[in-house]
Coordinates of C-alpha atoms in Angstrom, one line a residue:
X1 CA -2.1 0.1 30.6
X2 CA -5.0 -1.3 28.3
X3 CA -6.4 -1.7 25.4
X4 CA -9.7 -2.9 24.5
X5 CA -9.8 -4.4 21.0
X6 CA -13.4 -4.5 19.1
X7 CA -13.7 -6.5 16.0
X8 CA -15.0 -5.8 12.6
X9 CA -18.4 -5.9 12.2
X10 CA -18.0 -8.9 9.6
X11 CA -16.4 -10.9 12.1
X12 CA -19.2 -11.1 14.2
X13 CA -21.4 -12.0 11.9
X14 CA -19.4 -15.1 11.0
X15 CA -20.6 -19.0 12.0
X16 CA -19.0 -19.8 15.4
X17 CA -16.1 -21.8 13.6
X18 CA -14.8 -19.0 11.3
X19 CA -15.3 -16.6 13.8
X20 CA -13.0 -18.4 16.4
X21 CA -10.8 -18.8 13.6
X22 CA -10.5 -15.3 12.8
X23 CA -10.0 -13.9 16.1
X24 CA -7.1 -16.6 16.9
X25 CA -5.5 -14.9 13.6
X26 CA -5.9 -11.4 14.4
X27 CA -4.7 -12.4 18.2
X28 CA -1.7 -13.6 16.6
X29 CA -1.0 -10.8 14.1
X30 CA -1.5 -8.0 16.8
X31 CA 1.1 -10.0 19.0
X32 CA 3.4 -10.6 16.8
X33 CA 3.0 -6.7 15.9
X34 CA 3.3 -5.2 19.6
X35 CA 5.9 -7.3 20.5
X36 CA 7.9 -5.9 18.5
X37 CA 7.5 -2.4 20.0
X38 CA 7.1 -3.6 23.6
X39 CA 7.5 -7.2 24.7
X40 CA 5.0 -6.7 27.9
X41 CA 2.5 -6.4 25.5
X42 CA 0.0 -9.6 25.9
X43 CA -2.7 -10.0 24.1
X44 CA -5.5 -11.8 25.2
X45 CA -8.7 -13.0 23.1
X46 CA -12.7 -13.2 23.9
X47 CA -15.7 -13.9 21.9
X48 CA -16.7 -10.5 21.2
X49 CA -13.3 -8.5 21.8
X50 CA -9.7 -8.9 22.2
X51 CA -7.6 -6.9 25.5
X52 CA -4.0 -5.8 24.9
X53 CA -1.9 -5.1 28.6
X54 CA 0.8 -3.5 28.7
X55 CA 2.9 -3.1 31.8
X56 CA 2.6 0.3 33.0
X57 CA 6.2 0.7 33.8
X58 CA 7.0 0.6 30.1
X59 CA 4.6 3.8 28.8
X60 CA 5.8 5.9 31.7
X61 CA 7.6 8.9 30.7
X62 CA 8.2 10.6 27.4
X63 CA 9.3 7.4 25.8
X64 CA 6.7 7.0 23.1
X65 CA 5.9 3.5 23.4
X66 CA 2.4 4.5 24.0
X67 CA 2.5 6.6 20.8
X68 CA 3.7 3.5 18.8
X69 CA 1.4 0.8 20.0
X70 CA -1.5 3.1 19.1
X71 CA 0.0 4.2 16.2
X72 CA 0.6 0.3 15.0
X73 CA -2.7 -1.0 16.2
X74 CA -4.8 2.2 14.0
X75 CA -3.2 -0.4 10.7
X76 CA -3.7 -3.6 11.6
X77 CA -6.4 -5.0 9.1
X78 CA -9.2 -6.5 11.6
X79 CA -9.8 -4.2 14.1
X80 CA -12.9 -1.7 13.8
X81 CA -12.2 0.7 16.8
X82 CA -9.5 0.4 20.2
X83 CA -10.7 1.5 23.1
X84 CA -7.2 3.2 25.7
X85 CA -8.2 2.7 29.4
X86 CA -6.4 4.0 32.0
X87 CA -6.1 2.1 34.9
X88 CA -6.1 3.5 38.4
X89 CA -6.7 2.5 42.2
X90 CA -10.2 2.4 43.4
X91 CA -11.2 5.0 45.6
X92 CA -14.8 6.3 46.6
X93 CA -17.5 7.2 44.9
X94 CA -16.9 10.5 44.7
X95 CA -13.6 9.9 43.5
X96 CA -14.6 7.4 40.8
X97 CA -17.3 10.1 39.2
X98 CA -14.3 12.3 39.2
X99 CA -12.6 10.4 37.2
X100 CA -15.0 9.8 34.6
X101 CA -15.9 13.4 34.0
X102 CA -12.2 14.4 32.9
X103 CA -12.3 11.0 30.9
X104 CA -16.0 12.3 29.3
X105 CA -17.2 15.4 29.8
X106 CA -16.4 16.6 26.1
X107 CA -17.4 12.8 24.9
X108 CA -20.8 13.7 25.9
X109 CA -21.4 17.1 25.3
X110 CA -24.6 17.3 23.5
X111 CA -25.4 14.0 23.7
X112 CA -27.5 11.2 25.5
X113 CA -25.5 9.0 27.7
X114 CA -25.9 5.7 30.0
X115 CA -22.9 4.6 32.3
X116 CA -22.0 0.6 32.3
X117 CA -20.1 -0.8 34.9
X118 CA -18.5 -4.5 34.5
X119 CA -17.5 -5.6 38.3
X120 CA -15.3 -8.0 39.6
X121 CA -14.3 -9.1 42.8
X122 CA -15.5 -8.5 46.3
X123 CA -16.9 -4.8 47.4
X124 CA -19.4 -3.0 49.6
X125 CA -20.9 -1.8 46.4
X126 CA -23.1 -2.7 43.4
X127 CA -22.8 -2.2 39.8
X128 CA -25.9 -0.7 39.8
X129 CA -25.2 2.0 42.8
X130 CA -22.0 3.0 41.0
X131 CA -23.6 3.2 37.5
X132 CA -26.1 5.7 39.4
X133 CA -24.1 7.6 41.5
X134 CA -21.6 8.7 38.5
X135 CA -24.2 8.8 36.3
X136 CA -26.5 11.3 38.2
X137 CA -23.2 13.9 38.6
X138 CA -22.2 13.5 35.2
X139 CA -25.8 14.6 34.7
X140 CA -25.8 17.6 36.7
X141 CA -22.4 18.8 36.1
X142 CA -21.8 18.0 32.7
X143 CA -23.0 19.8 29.2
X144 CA -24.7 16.3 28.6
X145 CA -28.1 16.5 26.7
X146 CA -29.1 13.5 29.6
X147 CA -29.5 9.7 30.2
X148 CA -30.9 7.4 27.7
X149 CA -31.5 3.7 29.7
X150 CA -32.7 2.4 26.5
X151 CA -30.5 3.9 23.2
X152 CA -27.3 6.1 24.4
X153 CA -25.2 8.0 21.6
X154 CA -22.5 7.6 24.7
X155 CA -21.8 4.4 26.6
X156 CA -19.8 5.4 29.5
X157 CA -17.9 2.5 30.3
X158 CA -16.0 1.9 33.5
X159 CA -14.6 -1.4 35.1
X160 CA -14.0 -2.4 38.7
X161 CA -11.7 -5.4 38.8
X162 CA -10.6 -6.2 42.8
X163 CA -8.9 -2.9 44.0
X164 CA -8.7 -1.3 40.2
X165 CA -10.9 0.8 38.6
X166 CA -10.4 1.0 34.7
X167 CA -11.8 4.0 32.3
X168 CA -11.9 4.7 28.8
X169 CA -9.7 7.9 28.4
X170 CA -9.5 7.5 23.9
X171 CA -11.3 5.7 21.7
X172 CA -9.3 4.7 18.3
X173 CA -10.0 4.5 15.2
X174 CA -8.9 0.8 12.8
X175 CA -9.4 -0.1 9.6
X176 CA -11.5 -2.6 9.7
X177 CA -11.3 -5.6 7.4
X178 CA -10.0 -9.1 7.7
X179 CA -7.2 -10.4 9.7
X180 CA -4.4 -10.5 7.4
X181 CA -3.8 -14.1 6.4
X182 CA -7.4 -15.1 7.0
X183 CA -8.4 -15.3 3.0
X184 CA -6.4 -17.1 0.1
X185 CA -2.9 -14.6 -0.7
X186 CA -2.9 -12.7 -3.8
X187 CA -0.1 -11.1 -6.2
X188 CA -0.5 -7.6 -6.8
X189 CA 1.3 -6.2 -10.4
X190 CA 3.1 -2.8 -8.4
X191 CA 3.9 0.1 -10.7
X192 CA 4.5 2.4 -7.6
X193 CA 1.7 4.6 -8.9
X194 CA -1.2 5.8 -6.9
X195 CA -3.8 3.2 -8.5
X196 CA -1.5 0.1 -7.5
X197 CA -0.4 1.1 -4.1
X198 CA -4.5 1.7 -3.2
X199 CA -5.0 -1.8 -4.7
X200 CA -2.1 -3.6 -2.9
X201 CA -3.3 -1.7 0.4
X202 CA -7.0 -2.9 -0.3
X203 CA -6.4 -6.4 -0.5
X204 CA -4.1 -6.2 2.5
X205 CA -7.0 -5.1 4.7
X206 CA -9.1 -7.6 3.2
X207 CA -7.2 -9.7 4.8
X208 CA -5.0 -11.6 1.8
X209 CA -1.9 -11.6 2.3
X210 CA -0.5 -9.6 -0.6
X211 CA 2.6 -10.3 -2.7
X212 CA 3.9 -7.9 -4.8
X213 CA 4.7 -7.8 -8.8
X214 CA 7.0 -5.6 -10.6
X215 CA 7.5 -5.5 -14.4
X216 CA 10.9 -3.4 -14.9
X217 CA 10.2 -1.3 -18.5
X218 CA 13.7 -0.1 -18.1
X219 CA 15.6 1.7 -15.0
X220 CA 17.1 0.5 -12.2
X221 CA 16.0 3.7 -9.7
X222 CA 12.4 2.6 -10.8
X223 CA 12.8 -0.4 -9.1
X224 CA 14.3 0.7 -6.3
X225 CA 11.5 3.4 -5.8
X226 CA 8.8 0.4 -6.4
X227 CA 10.7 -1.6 -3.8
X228 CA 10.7 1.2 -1.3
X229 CA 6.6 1.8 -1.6
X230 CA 6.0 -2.2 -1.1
X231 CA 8.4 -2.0 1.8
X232 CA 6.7 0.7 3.4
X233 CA 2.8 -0.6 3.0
X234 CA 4.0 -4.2 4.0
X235 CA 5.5 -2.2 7.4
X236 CA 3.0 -0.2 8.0
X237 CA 0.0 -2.2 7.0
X238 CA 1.2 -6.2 6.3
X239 CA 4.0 -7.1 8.9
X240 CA 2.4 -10.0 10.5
X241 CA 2.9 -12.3 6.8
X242 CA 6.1 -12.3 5.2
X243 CA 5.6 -12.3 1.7
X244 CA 7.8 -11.9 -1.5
X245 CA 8.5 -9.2 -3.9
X246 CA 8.8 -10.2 -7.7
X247 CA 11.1 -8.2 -10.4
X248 CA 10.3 -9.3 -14.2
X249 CA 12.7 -7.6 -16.4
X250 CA 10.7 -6.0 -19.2
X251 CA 12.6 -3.9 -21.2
X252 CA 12.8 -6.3 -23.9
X253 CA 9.6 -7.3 -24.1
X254 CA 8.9 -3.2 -24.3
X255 CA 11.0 -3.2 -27.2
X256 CA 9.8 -6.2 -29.2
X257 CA 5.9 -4.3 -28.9
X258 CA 7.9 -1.3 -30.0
X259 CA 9.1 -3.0 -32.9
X260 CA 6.3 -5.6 -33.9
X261 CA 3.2 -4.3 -32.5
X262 CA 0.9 -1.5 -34.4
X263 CA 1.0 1.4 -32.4
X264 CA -3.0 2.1 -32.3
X265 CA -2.3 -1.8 -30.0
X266 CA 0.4 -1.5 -28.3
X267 CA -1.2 -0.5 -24.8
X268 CA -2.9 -3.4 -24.5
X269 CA -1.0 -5.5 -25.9
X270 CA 1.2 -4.6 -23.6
X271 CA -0.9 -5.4 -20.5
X272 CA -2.1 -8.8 -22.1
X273 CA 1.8 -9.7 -21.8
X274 CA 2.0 -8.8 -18.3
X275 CA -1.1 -10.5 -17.5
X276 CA 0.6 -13.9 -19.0
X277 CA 3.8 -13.0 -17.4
X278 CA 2.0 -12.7 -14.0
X279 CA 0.0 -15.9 -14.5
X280 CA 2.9 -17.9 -14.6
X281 CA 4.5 -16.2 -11.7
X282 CA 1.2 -16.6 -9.8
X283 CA 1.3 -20.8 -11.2
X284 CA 4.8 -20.9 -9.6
X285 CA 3.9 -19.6 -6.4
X286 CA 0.8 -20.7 -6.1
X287 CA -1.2 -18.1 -5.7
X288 CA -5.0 -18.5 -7.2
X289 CA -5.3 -14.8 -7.8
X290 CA -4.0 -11.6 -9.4
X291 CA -4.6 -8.2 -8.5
X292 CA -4.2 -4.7 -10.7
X293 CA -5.3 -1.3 -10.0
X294 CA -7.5 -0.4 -13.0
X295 CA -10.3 1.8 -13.0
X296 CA -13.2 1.6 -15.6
X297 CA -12.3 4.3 -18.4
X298 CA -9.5 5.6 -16.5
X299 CA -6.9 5.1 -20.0
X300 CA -7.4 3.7 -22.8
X301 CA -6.5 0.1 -21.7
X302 CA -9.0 0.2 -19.4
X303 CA -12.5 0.2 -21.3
X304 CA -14.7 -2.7 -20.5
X305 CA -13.8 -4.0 -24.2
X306 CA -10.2 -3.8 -23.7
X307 CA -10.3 -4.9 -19.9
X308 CA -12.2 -8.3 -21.2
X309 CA -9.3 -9.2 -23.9
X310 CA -6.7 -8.8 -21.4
X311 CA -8.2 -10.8 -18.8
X312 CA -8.6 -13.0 -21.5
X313 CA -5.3 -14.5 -21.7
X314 CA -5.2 -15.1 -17.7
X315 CA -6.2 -18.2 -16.1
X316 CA -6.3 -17.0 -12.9
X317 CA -9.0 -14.5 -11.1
X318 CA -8.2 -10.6 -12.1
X319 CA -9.4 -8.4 -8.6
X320 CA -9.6 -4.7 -9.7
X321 CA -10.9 -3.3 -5.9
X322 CA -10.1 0.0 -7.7
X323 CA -12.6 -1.1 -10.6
X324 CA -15.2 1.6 -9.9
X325 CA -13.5 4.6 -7.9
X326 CA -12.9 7.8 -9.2
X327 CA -9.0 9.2 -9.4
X328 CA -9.5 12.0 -7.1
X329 CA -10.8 9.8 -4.7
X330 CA -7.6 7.0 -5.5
X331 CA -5.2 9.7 -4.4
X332 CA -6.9 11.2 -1.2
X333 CA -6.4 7.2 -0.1
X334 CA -3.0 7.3 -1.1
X335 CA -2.0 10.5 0.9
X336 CA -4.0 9.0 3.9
X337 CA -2.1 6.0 3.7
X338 CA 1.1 7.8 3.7
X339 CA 2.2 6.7 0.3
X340 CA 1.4 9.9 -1.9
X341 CA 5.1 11.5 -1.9
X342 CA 6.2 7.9 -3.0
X343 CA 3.3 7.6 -5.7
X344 CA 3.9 11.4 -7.1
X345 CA 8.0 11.2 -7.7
X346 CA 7.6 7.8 -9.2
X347 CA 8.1 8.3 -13.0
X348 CA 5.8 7.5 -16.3
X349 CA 8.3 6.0 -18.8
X350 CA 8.2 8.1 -21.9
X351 CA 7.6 5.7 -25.4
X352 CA 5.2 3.1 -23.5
X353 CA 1.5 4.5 -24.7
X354 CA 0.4 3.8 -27.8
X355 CA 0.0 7.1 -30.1
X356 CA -3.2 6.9 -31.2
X357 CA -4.5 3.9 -28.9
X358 CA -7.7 2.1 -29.3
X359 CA -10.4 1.9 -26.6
X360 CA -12.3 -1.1 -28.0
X361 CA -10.0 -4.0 -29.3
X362 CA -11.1 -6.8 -31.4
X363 CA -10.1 -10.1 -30.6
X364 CA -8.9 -11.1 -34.0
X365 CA -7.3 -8.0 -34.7
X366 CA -5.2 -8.1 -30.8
X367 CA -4.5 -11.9 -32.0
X368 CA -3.1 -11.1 -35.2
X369 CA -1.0 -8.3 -34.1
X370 CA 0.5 -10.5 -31.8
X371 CA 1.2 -13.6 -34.0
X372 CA 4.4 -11.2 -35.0
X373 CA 5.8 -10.9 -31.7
X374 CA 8.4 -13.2 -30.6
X375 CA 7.4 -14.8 -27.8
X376 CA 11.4 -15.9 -26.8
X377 CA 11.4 -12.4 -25.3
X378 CA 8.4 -13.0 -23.0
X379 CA 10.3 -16.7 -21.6
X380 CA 13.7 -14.9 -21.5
X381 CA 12.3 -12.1 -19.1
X382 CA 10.3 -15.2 -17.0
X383 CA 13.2 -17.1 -17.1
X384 CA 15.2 -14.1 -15.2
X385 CA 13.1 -13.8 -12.5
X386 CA 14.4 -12.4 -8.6
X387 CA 12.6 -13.1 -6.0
X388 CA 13.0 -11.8 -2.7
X389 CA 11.8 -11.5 0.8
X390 CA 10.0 -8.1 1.0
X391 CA 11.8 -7.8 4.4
X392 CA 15.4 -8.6 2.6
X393 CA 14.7 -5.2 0.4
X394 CA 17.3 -2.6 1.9
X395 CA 15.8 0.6 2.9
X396 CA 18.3 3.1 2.4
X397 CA 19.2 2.5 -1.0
X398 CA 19.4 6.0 -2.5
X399 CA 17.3 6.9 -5.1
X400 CA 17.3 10.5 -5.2
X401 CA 20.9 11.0 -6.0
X402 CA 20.5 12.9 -9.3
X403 CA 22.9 13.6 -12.3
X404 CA 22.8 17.0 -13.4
X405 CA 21.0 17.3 -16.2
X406 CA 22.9 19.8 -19.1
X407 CA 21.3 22.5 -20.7
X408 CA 23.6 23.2 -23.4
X409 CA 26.0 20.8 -25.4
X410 CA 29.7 20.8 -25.5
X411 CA 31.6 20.3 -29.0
X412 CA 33.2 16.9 -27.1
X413 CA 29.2 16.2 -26.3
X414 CA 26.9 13.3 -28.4
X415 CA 23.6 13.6 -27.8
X416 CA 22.0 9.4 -27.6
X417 CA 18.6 10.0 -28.1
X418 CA 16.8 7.2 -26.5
X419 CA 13.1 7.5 -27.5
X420 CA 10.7 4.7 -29.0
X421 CA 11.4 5.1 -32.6
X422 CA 7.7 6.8 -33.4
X423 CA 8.2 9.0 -30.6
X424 CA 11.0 10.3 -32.8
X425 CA 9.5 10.3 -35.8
X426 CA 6.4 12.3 -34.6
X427 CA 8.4 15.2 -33.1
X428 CA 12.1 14.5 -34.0
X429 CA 15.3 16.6 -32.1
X430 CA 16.3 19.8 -34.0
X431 CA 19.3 20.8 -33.0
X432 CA 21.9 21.6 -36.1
X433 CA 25.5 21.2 -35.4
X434 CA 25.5 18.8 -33.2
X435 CA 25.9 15.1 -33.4
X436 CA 23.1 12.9 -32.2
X437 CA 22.9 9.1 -32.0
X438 CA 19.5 7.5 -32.0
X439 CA 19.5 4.2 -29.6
X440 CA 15.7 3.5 -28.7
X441 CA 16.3 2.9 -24.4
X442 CA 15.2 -0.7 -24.7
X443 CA 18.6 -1.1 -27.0
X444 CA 20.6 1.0 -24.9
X445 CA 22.4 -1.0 -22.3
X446 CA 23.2 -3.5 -25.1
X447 CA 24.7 -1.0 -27.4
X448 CA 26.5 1.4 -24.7
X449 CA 29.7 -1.0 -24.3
X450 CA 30.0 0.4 -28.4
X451 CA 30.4 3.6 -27.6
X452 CA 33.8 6.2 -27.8
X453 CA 34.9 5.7 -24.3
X454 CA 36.7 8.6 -25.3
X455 CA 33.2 10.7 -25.7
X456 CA 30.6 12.2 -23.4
X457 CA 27.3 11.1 -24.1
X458 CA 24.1 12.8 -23.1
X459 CA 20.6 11.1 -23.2
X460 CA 17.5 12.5 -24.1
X461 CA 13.9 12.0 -24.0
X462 CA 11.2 14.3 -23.9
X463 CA 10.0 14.1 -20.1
X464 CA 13.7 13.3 -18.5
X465 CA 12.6 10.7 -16.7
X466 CA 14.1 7.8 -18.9
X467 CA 16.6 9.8 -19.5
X468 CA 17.8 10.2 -15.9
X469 CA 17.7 7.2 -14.5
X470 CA 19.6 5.4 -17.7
X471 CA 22.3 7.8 -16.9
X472 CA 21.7 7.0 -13.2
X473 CA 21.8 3.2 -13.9
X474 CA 25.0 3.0 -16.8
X475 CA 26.9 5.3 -14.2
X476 CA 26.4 2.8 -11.1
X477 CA 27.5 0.4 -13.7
X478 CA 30.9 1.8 -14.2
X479 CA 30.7 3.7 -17.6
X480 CA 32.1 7.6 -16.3
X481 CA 31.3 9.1 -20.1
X482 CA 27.2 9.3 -19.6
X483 CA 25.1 12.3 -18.6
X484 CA 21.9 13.6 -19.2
X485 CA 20.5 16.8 -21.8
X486 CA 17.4 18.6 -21.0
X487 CA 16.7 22.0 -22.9
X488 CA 16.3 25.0 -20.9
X489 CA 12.8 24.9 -21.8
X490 CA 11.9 20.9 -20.2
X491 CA 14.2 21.9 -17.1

């Protein structure tokens, strides 16, 4: 079995050095790829194409080898379009036209076609007498619309190599792209949303190879559902490079903009923090680029005005590939990269988004509000730091694994209400006769080893996202008194 490998279009159009250069990389990627599935699988590299062979022995059957090379090769950043050819021994003529009508009789229904014959080794025959004899009985007994010599919508392409005879049976569809590796490598902040999977995925197929960044606002199952998503793009789409995956712990820097930050700021504020946090990540690794999935207007945070002041405090280059695309469109990506189930269950954490937020920040204004932050919280969460190797993440960590939330409260029940502090003043919990504790969630973990362990305690916030995974997280930790209250109403 082979496969005929054609190159994006930008490849080609490269000076003779690059060009070289970026075929011997995609070579390498795609080996180091197939090999994986099937270790016949050679690859083998020309000016204008590459060939994969595979032995034949190893696709026979319902084994689904087959199904996985074509599956891998349809993601590996670099190739434009794959051509399948079946191999088979030469015969006649006759034969040979047979052949190529089951391989293209519905290719070139409707539509102009030419037949190209490559040759090699000794025969009785021409190119030229084959090309004609199967082209004039695809002609006649095909729904063709005729031959074009000059400009073909269908090149019918056959080989003869010694005693073989090779046709096109599928033509593929790639990416495109670069060869992943090819350009400098990038760091990518993750939230596991749509916009920064689409981002992460875009630079990959550019050909950078693509390190991911996560800022923890509070919740262990977050993380392990970011994890999970940067597994799967970085197997699906980035396996040739290993690269790293980053964890900032940034609950405390949450609640010091909780705490010091005007809330019409906080958004941005926010952002301008992770964009020095990442800058320093980016000097340690070096890495001479950053890469978030913003889209003009899309929040708040995201107007040209606000944009500029957050970039502002970066000394490295912001990419935004998303900069311009519209959210509809950011999520039809995402479900065609496979990702959407993983970008829709990942949660929004309730008492992050400014109430009120502004959409054009002044400089002097961001400046001063942030001359009363302590900037001890931003080193601490640097300081602790884990890196990993994105192929060291375990898959099968379970983050689904629920506690039930409670509807109603018991008398032995204390309801820890673990909101932003103006999220609780702006629409406060009514619920008379029973006791509530107010710990904001970035002063929970601190404060829980305080607690009656003689009590049940139920967290709340207004979404029940925070909520659950707190309960999720201080109940892997040990503490057996936690659970989670959601009224009837939010269930």
């Amino acid at each position: 079995m082979k496969f005929i490998i054609k190159l994006f279009p930008e490849i080609t159009i490269k000076s003779r050095p690059v060009r070289k250069r970026l075929i011997a990389r995609l070579q390498t990627n795609i080996q180091i790829i197939l090999a994986r599935i099937e270790p016949s699988a050679k690859v083998s590299s020309f000016w204008d194409k590459l060939e994969v062979a595979v032995d034949p022995e190893a696709v026979q059957g319902d084994n689904g080898v087959r199904d996985e090379l074509v599956e891998a090769m349809a993601r590996i950043p670099g190739i434009q379009t794959f051509l399948e050819v079946e191999q088979y021994p030469l015969g006649d003529f006759h034969q040979v036209y047979e052949l190529t009508r089951q391989a293209y009789a519905e290719r070139i229904k409707g539509k102009t076609f030419k037949v190209r014959v490559r040759r090699s080794g000794k025969h009785e025959f021409t190119s030229v007498e084959l090309e004609r004899y199967v082209g004039g009985g695809l002609r006649q007994h095909t729904e063709a619309a005729g031959v074009d010599v000059h400009k073909p919508e269908v090149w019918v392409d056959l080989e003869v190599r010694d005693d073989r005879l090779f046709i096109i049976s599928q033509i593929h569809k790639g990416i495109g792209g670069y060869p992943l590796g090819t350009q400098e490598p990038v760091l990518s902040l993750i939230s596991g949303g749509f916009d920064s999977i689409v981002a992460s995925w875009m630079t990959m197929r550019r050909g950078c190879k693509t390190h991911f960044l996560f800022f923890n606002l509070g919740g262990y199952a977050h993380e392990i559902g970011v994890k999970q998503v940067s597994l799967y793009l970085w197997r699906r789409y980035g396996s040739s490079a290993r690269v790293k995956f980053i964890t900032v712990p940034f609950e405390e820097v949450v609640g010091e903009i909780l705490q010091s930050i005007d809330r019409s700021h906080m958004g941005v504020v926010l952002k301008r923090m992770m964009m020095r946090a990442a800058d320093r990540v980016a000097d340690r690794m070096n890495i001479p680029a950053l890469v978030t999935g913003e889209s003009i207007a899309q929040v708040s945070s995201q107007t040209l005005p606000n944009l500029s002041l957050i970039d502002n405090v970066a000394e490295h280059l912001v990419l935004r590939p998303l900069i311009t695309m519209d959210k509809p469109d950011i999520i039809d990506q995402c479900r065609a990269l496979g990702a959407f189930e993983f970008a829709s269950a990942m949660p929004e954490f309730c008492g992050v988004i400014s109430d009120k937020p502004t959409t054009a920040a002044k400089r002097e204004r961001v400046e001063r509000e942030e001359h009363a932050f302590n900037f001890e919280v931003l080193d601490k969460a640097l300081d602790e730091v884990e890196v990993i190797s994105i192929d060291e993440i375990v898959e099968n960590q379970n983050i689904n694994t629920e506690i039930e939330a409670l509807t109603r409260v018991g008398a032995d029940h204390v309801i820890v209400d673990i909101r932003a502090p103006q999220e609780e003043e702006r629409k406060p919990l009514n619920m008379p006769g029973c006791e509530i504790l107010k710990i904001p969630f970035y002063k929970l973990e601190q404060e829980v080893g305080l607690l009656d362990t003689q009590r049940t305690y139920l967290l709340y916030c207004e979404k029940g996202v925070m909520s659950q995974m707190h309960a999720q997280h201080l109940t892997e930790k040990g503490y057996a008194n936690i659970g989670v209250f959601r009224p009837a109403a939010h269930k």
